[in-house]
Amino acid sequence: MLKIQDALREIVHKDDEALTALSGGYMNLSAYAQHIQRSVETLTKKDVGVPSIVVGLSRLRQELKKAPPLIQKIEIRTITTKSPLSEIVFEKNPKLLSRLSSLYENVQTTNDDFLTMTLSTNEITVICSERIKKAVLCHFKDTPVIIQDELAAIGLSLDPKYYDMPNITFSLIRRIAQKRIVLAETITTHTEIIFVFKQKNLADILPLFQN
C-alpha cells in the first residue's frame, strides 16, 4: 500500500507523455487526475478523490521543476552517416570468443568503413560496412544466427560536457521514437551517439538532427 504522493510519482514516471506535460507546466491537472484516479486507488488501496490527486500532482510538478529537464536541449557538433551496413549476430561460445581479439587485425578497413562489435550475455554482434561483411564471416568461420543487410547508421558528435548530464541519449532517441522507426542498435562513446537502422529510413531520420 502506497501513500497518495508515492502512488502519483510511480504512475507519472511510467508515462513519458504525462511526465513531459507535468514538468513542462502544460498538463490539465483535473483531467489527468480523473484519468488516473482508479490507478491511484489501486496502489493506495483506498478511495481517493480527484481534488486530492490534483493537489498531489501540483506538489509533484514542483519536485520536477527542481530536477534536470527530461528533454535536454542538445547542440550537435557534426553528423556523419554510413551505409550500406550489415548486422551479423553469432551465438556466443568459446571458439568465437578466441577469435575476437584478432578481428580488427584480420579484417582490413579504410576510413570510410564502419566496424563495431558488441559482446553481450549470449551473443556476439558485429555491425560493419557491407563491403567487409564477407571478410568478417570468413574470420569467424561459423554460421551466424542472423544476417541483416541494408542498414545505415547516423553518428552524432557532441560536446564532452554532455557526458555527465542526464537524459541525453533519451532526448535524442525520443526524436526517432516519435517517428515509430525501429532501431537495430544504439552505440554510445564519450562524445558520440550512433543509431543503426534500416537504410530506407535514413532520409526520415537525418532531418531530425539537423538543427
mmCIF file of C-alpha atoms in Angstrom:
data_model
loop_
_atom_site.group_PDB
_atom_site.id
_atom_site.type_symbol
_atom_site.label_atom_id
_atom_site.label_comp_id
_atom_site.label_asym_id
_atom_site.label_seq_id
_atom_site.Cartn_x
_atom_site.Cartn_y
_atom_site.Cartn_z
ATOM 1 C CA MET A 1 0.000 0.000 0.000
ATOM 2 C CA LEU A 2 1.427 3.378 -1.035
ATOM 3 C CA LYS A 3 0.799 6.926 0.081
ATOM 4 C CA ILE A 4 -1.005 9.100 -2.468
ATOM 5 C CA GLN A 5 2.136 11.074 -3.324
ATOM 6 C CA ASP A 6 4.206 7.922 -3.809
ATOM 7 C CA ALA A 7 1.469 6.410 -5.999
ATOM 8 C CA LEU A 8 1.355 9.552 -8.157
ATOM 9 C CA ARG A 9 5.121 9.559 -8.509
ATOM 10 C CA GLU A 10 5.070 5.929 -9.657
ATOM 11 C CA ILE A 11 2.244 6.474 -12.160
ATOM 12 C CA VAL A 12 3.628 9.652 -13.706
ATOM 13 C CA HIS A 13 7.179 8.365 -14.043
ATOM 14 C CA LYS A 14 5.890 5.381 -16.020
ATOM 15 C CA ASP A 15 4.125 7.673 -18.510
ATOM 16 C CA ASP A 16 6.612 9.675 -20.595
ATOM 17 C CA GLU A 17 3.945 11.900 -22.134
ATOM 18 C CA ALA A 18 2.445 12.743 -18.749
ATOM 19 C CA LEU A 19 5.883 13.321 -17.240
ATOM 20 C CA THR A 20 6.786 15.728 -20.032
ATOM 21 C CA ALA A 21 3.474 17.609 -19.772
ATOM 22 C CA LEU A 22 3.609 17.874 -15.989
ATOM 23 C CA SER A 23 7.239 19.010 -15.848
ATOM 24 C CA GLY A 24 6.575 21.442 -18.715
ATOM 25 C CA GLY A 25 3.659 23.012 -16.868
ATOM 26 C CA TYR A 26 1.004 22.453 -19.526
ATOM 27 C CA MET A 27 -0.851 19.434 -18.102
ATOM 28 C CA ASN A 28 -4.585 19.734 -17.364
ATOM 29 C CA LEU A 29 -4.337 18.522 -13.783
ATOM 30 C CA SER A 30 -8.063 17.929 -13.268
ATOM 31 C CA ALA A 31 -8.450 15.915 -16.458
ATOM 32 C CA TYR A 32 -5.366 13.805 -15.746
ATOM 33 C CA ALA A 33 -6.451 13.285 -12.135
ATOM 34 C CA GLN A 34 -9.740 11.809 -13.352
ATOM 35 C CA HIS A 35 -7.831 9.659 -15.842
ATOM 36 C CA ILE A 36 -5.575 8.070 -13.196
ATOM 37 C CA GLN A 37 -7.991 8.053 -10.231
ATOM 38 C CA ARG A 38 -8.627 4.312 -10.397
ATOM 39 C CA SER A 39 -4.906 3.553 -10.649
ATOM 40 C CA VAL A 40 -4.195 5.725 -7.628
ATOM 41 C CA GLU A 41 -6.891 3.945 -5.635
ATOM 42 C CA THR A 42 -5.482 0.568 -6.632
ATOM 43 C CA LEU A 43 -1.989 1.482 -5.456
ATOM 44 C CA THR A 44 -3.124 3.158 -2.234
ATOM 45 C CA LYS A 45 -5.876 0.591 -1.575
ATOM 46 C CA LYS A 46 -8.347 3.293 -0.550
ATOM 47 C CA ASP A 47 -10.804 5.771 -2.042
ATOM 48 C CA VAL A 48 -9.026 8.880 -3.308
ATOM 49 C CA GLY A 49 -10.896 11.947 -4.553
ATOM 50 C CA VAL A 50 -9.934 13.905 -7.654
ATOM 51 C CA PRO A 51 -9.151 17.079 -5.638
ATOM 52 C CA SER A 52 -6.598 15.165 -3.545
ATOM 53 C CA ILE A 53 -4.952 13.873 -6.709
ATOM 54 C CA VAL A 54 -4.812 17.392 -8.180
ATOM 55 C CA VAL A 55 -3.077 18.650 -5.030
ATOM 56 C CA GLY A 56 -0.615 15.756 -5.247
ATOM 57 C CA LEU A 57 0.102 16.467 -8.918
ATOM 58 C CA SER A 58 0.774 20.122 -8.086
ATOM 59 C CA ARG A 59 3.329 19.063 -5.485
ATOM 60 C CA LEU A 60 4.915 16.624 -7.903
ATOM 61 C CA ARG A 61 5.171 19.376 -10.521
ATOM 62 C CA GLN A 62 7.168 21.467 -8.053
ATOM 63 C CA GLU A 63 9.504 18.497 -7.471
ATOM 64 C CA LEU A 64 10.057 18.107 -11.202
ATOM 65 C CA LYS A 65 10.910 21.791 -11.605
ATOM 66 C CA LYS A 66 13.906 21.253 -9.322
ATOM 67 C CA ALA A 67 15.124 18.227 -11.292
ATOM 68 C CA PRO A 68 17.119 18.335 -14.565
ATOM 69 C CA PRO A 69 14.786 18.633 -17.579
ATOM 70 C CA LEU A 70 13.505 15.389 -19.009
ATOM 71 C CA ILE A 71 14.145 16.614 -22.560
ATOM 72 C CA GLN A 72 17.539 18.276 -22.844
ATOM 73 C CA LYS A 73 18.449 20.895 -25.425
ATOM 74 C CA ILE A 74 21.466 19.419 -27.215
ATOM 75 C CA GLU A 75 23.815 21.071 -29.663
ATOM 76 C CA ILE A 76 25.086 18.556 -32.209
ATOM 77 C CA ARG A 77 28.557 19.368 -33.465
ATOM 78 C CA THR A 78 28.723 17.148 -36.529
ATOM 79 C CA ILE A 79 26.591 14.476 -38.192
ATOM 80 C CA THR A 80 28.039 11.536 -40.101
ATOM 81 C CA THR A 81 26.227 8.773 -41.949
ATOM 82 C CA LYS A 82 27.371 5.318 -43.025
ATOM 83 C CA SER A 83 25.632 2.938 -45.433
ATOM 84 C CA PRO A 84 25.089 0.282 -46.510
ATOM 85 C CA LEU A 85 25.797 -1.720 -43.363
ATOM 86 C CA SER A 86 25.252 -5.313 -42.271
ATOM 87 C CA GLU A 87 24.470 -6.714 -38.838
ATOM 88 C CA ILE A 88 25.892 -10.182 -38.168
ATOM 89 C CA VAL A 89 24.908 -11.988 -34.970
ATOM 90 C CA PHE A 90 26.724 -15.081 -33.700
ATOM 91 C CA GLU A 91 25.969 -17.309 -30.756
ATOM 92 C CA LYS A 92 28.496 -16.636 -28.016
ATOM 93 C CA ASN A 93 30.802 -19.609 -27.491
ATOM 94 C CA PRO A 94 34.467 -20.199 -26.513
ATOM 95 C CA LYS A 95 35.563 -20.787 -30.110
ATOM 96 C CA LEU A 96 34.266 -17.432 -31.327
ATOM 97 C CA LEU A 97 35.456 -15.612 -28.203
ATOM 98 C CA SER A 98 39.002 -16.716 -29.002
ATOM 99 C CA ARG A 99 38.760 -15.009 -32.386
ATOM 100 C CA LEU A 100 37.570 -11.647 -31.128
ATOM 101 C CA SER A 101 40.999 -10.230 -30.327
ATOM 102 C CA SER A 102 42.221 -10.644 -33.904
ATOM 103 C CA LEU A 103 39.084 -9.319 -35.644
ATOM 104 C CA TYR A 104 40.459 -5.843 -36.299
ATOM 105 C CA GLU A 105 43.811 -7.274 -37.405
ATOM 106 C CA ASN A 106 42.399 -9.702 -39.973
ATOM 107 C CA VAL A 107 39.612 -7.545 -41.394
ATOM 108 C CA GLN A 108 41.147 -4.745 -43.436
ATOM 109 C CA THR A 109 39.237 -1.474 -43.141
ATOM 110 C CA THR A 110 39.538 2.047 -44.539
ATOM 111 C CA ASN A 111 38.468 5.419 -43.130
ATOM 112 C CA ASP A 112 35.179 5.074 -44.994
ATOM 113 C CA ASP A 113 34.322 1.712 -43.417
ATOM 114 C CA PHE A 114 32.230 1.066 -40.313
ATOM 115 C CA LEU A 115 33.050 -1.788 -37.939
ATOM 116 C CA THR A 116 31.903 -2.281 -34.366
ATOM 117 C CA MET A 117 31.448 -5.334 -32.166
ATOM 118 C CA THR A 118 29.216 -5.888 -29.124
ATOM 119 C CA LEU A 119 29.748 -8.761 -26.716
ATOM 120 C CA SER A 120 26.552 -9.442 -24.770
ATOM 121 C CA THR A 121 25.482 -12.214 -22.423
ATOM 122 C CA ASN A 122 24.531 -14.723 -25.129
ATOM 123 C CA GLU A 123 25.554 -13.182 -28.448
ATOM 124 C CA ILE A 124 28.348 -11.558 -30.401
ATOM 125 C CA THR A 125 27.047 -8.827 -32.684
ATOM 126 C CA VAL A 126 29.129 -7.287 -35.447
ATOM 127 C CA ILE A 127 27.888 -4.281 -37.430
ATOM 128 C CA CYS A 128 30.050 -3.495 -40.427
ATOM 129 C CA SER A 129 30.093 -1.996 -43.887
ATOM 130 C CA GLU A 130 28.630 -4.432 -46.383
ATOM 131 C CA ARG A 131 31.931 -4.216 -48.255
ATOM 132 C CA ILE A 132 33.740 -6.102 -45.488
ATOM 133 C CA LYS A 133 30.899 -8.457 -44.499
ATOM 134 C CA LYS A 134 32.485 -11.393 -46.314
ATOM 135 C CA ALA A 135 35.803 -10.820 -44.519
ATOM 136 C CA VAL A 136 34.047 -10.794 -41.133
ATOM 137 C CA LEU A 137 32.247 -14.045 -41.907
ATOM 138 C CA CYS A 138 35.494 -15.663 -43.050
ATOM 139 C CA HIS A 139 37.227 -14.532 -39.879
ATOM 140 C CA PHE A 140 34.731 -16.123 -37.501
ATOM 141 C CA LYS A 141 34.255 -19.254 -39.655
ATOM 142 C CA ASP A 142 30.897 -20.035 -38.083
ATOM 143 C CA THR A 143 27.242 -19.850 -39.085
ATOM 144 C CA PRO A 144 25.588 -16.641 -37.861
ATOM 145 C CA VAL A 145 22.287 -16.627 -36.013
ATOM 146 C CA ILE A 146 21.108 -13.847 -38.334
ATOM 147 C CA ILE A 147 22.450 -11.536 -41.006
ATOM 148 C CA GLN A 148 20.639 -8.256 -41.606
ATOM 149 C CA ASP A 149 21.705 -6.250 -44.655
ATOM 150 C CA GLU A 150 20.642 -2.836 -45.982
ATOM 151 C CA LEU A 151 21.225 -0.963 -42.740
ATOM 152 C CA ALA A 152 22.514 2.567 -42.181
ATOM 153 C CA ALA A 153 23.987 4.498 -39.272
ATOM 154 C CA ILE A 154 23.928 8.115 -38.201
ATOM 155 C CA GLY A 155 26.634 9.330 -35.831
ATOM 156 C CA LEU A 156 26.062 12.441 -33.695
ATOM 157 C CA SER A 157 29.172 14.160 -32.345
ATOM 158 C CA LEU A 158 28.548 16.026 -29.067
ATOM 159 C CA ASP A 159 30.425 18.306 -26.722
ATOM 160 C CA PRO A 160 32.095 16.334 -23.855
ATOM 161 C CA LYS A 161 30.045 18.379 -21.352
ATOM 162 C CA TYR A 162 27.001 16.244 -22.151
ATOM 163 C CA TYR A 163 28.673 13.084 -20.848
ATOM 164 C CA ASP A 164 27.800 13.895 -17.214
ATOM 165 C CA MET A 165 24.326 15.237 -17.959
ATOM 166 C CA PRO A 166 21.176 13.088 -17.537
ATOM 167 C CA ASN A 167 18.686 12.214 -20.288
ATOM 168 C CA ILE A 168 21.000 12.951 -23.221
ATOM 169 C CA THR A 169 20.504 9.639 -25.024
ATOM 170 C CA PHE A 170 16.794 9.702 -24.168
ATOM 171 C CA SER A 171 16.391 13.210 -25.580
ATOM 172 C CA LEU A 172 17.930 12.151 -28.898
ATOM 173 C CA ILE A 173 16.361 8.716 -29.224
ATOM 174 C CA ARG A 174 12.971 10.261 -28.453
ATOM 175 C CA ARG A 175 13.056 12.064 -31.790
ATOM 176 C CA ILE A 176 13.333 8.734 -33.591
ATOM 177 C CA ALA A 177 10.726 7.076 -31.376
ATOM 178 C CA GLN A 178 8.178 9.753 -32.283
ATOM 179 C CA LYS A 179 8.538 8.653 -35.920
ATOM 180 C CA ARG A 180 7.898 4.992 -34.931
ATOM 181 C CA ILE A 181 11.159 3.954 -36.595
ATOM 182 C CA VAL A 182 12.768 0.684 -35.458
ATOM 183 C CA LEU A 183 16.385 0.885 -34.259
ATOM 184 C CA ALA A 184 18.712 -2.048 -34.806
ATOM 185 C CA GLU A 185 21.397 -0.759 -32.436
ATOM 186 C CA THR A 186 22.376 2.215 -30.286
ATOM 187 C CA ILE A 187 26.098 2.756 -29.694
ATOM 188 C CA THR A 188 27.490 5.399 -27.338
ATOM 189 C CA THR A 189 31.009 6.687 -26.718
ATOM 190 C CA HIS A 190 32.332 9.600 -24.684
ATOM 191 C CA THR A 191 31.407 12.191 -27.307
ATOM 192 C CA GLU A 192 29.303 10.340 -29.887
ATOM 193 C CA ILE A 193 25.984 8.560 -30.147
ATOM 194 C CA ILE A 194 25.374 6.264 -33.121
ATOM 195 C CA PHE A 195 21.977 4.959 -34.191
ATOM 196 C CA VAL A 196 21.717 1.994 -36.569
ATOM 197 C CA PHE A 197 18.511 1.364 -38.507
ATOM 198 C CA LYS A 198 17.170 0.213 -41.858
ATOM 199 C CA GLN A 199 18.692 2.101 -44.748
ATOM 200 C CA LYS A 200 15.267 3.046 -46.122
ATOM 201 C CA ASN A 201 14.701 5.218 -43.009
ATOM 202 C CA LEU A 202 17.832 7.350 -43.434
ATOM 203 C CA ALA A 203 16.003 10.131 -45.270
ATOM 204 C CA ASP A 204 13.444 10.326 -42.430
ATOM 205 C CA ILE A 205 15.956 10.276 -39.576
ATOM 206 C CA LEU A 206 18.587 12.686 -40.896
ATOM 207 C CA PRO A 207 16.352 15.815 -40.720
ATOM 208 C CA LEU A 208 15.541 15.055 -37.065
ATOM 209 C CA PHE A 209 19.065 16.060 -36.053
ATOM 210 C CA GLN A 210 19.806 18.883 -38.459
ATOM 211 C CA ASN A 211 19.499 21.971 -36.266
#
